[in-house]
XYZ file of C-alpha atoms in Angstrom:
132
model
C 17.669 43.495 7.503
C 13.979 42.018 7.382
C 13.904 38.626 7.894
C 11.566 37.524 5.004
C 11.026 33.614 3.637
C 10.225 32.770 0.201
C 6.919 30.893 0.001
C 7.432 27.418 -1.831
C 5.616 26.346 -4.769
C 4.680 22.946 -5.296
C 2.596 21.261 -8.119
C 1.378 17.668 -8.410
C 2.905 17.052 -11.747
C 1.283 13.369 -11.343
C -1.415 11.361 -12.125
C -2.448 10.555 -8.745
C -3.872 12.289 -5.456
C -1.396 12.495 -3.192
C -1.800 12.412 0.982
C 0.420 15.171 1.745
C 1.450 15.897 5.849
C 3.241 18.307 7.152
C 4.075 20.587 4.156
C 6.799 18.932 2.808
C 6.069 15.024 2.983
C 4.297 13.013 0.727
C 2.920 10.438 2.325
C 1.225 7.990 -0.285
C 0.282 7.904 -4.047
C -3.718 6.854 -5.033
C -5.321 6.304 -8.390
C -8.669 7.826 -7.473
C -10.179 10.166 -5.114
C -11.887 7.629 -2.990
C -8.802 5.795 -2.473
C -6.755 8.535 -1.073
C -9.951 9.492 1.154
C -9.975 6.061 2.201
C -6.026 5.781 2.910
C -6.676 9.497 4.854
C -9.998 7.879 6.946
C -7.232 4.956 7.950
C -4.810 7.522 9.855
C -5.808 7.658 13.269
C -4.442 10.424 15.491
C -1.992 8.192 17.306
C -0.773 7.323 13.602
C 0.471 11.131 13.024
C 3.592 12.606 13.465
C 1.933 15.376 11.311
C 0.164 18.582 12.158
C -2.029 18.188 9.518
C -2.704 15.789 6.468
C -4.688 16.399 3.273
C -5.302 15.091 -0.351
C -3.443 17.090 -3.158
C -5.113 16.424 -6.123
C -3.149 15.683 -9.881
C -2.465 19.442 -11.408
C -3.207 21.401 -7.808
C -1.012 23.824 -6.625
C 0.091 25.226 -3.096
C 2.151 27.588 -1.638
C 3.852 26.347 1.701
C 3.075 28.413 4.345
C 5.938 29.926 6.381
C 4.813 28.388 9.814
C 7.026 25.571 11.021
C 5.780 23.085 13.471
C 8.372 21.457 15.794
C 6.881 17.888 16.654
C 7.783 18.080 20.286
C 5.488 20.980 20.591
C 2.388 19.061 19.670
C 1.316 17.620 22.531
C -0.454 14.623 20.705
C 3.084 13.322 18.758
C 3.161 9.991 18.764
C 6.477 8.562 16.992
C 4.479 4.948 16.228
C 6.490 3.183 13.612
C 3.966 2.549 10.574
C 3.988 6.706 10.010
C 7.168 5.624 8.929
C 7.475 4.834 4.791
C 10.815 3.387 5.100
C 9.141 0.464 7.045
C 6.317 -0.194 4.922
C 6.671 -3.475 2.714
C 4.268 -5.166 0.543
C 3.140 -9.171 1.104
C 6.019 -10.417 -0.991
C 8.384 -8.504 0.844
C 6.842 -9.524 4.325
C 6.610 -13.089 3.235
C 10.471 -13.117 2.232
C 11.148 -11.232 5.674
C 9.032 -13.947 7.714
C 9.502 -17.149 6.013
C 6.418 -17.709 4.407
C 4.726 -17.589 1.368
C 2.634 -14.813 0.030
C -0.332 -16.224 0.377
C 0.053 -17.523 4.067
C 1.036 -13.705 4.209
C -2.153 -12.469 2.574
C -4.262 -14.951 4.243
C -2.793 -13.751 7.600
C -3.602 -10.302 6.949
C -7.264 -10.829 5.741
C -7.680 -13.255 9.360
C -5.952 -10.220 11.192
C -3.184 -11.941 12.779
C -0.442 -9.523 10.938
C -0.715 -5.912 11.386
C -1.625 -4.492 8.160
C -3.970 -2.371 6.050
C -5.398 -2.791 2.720
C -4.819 0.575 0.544
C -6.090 0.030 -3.431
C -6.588 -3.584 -2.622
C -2.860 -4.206 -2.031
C -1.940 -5.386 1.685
C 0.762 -2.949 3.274
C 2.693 -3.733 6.740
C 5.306 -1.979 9.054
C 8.069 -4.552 9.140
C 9.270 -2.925 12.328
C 5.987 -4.625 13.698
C 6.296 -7.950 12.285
C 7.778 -10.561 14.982
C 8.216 -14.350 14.369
């Protein structure tokens, strides 16, 4: 028997540009163009689990390829928290999670004394990273 794989099809059936990484995850959701190159510009290469990350863009369509990349094998993995979504939470949630209010939250990102970015104008943090 031949061992042949079926190329998947996937379609961004959205209104947004999507950062897509690794084939299969989708990573964030963006309005515009320039917001998703912006949120792309903010990964930095100790950020990615991912072999590769790029902008899908509302309507495109792709097949997956059948290569499969094992993370171990990359020799520049890092397993850094934020590439995490499951630990991203917005200022209210952060605030709730710290004890404070949003804006002592917001104000504390904008000074830098929280680990956060600003994606769309809306402050996102890894909670794994916040410590009180």
């Amino acid at each position: 028997m031949h061992d042949f794989k079926q190329q998947k099809i996937f379609t961004n059936n959205t209104d947004f540009y999507m950062l897509v990484g690794n084939y299969t995850s989708i990573l964030s959701y963006h309005k515009t163009l320039e917001a998703a190159t912006l949120a792309l510009k903010s990964i930095s290469g100790s950020d990615n689990t991912w072999p590769s990350v790029w902008i899908m863009a509302p309507g495109e369509t792709f097949l997956e390829p059948y290569i499969n990349t094992i993370p171990e094998e990359n020799s520049n993995t890092s397993y850094d928290s934020f590439t995490s979504l499951k630990n991203i939470i917005g200022v209210e949630e952060a605030a709730k999670f710290l004890g404070r209010s949003s804006q002592t939250v917001r104000n504390m990102c904008v000074a830098g004394k929280l680990p956060a970015k600003k994606i769309e104008g809306k402050w996102i943090l890894d909670k794994t990273m916040l410590k009180f």
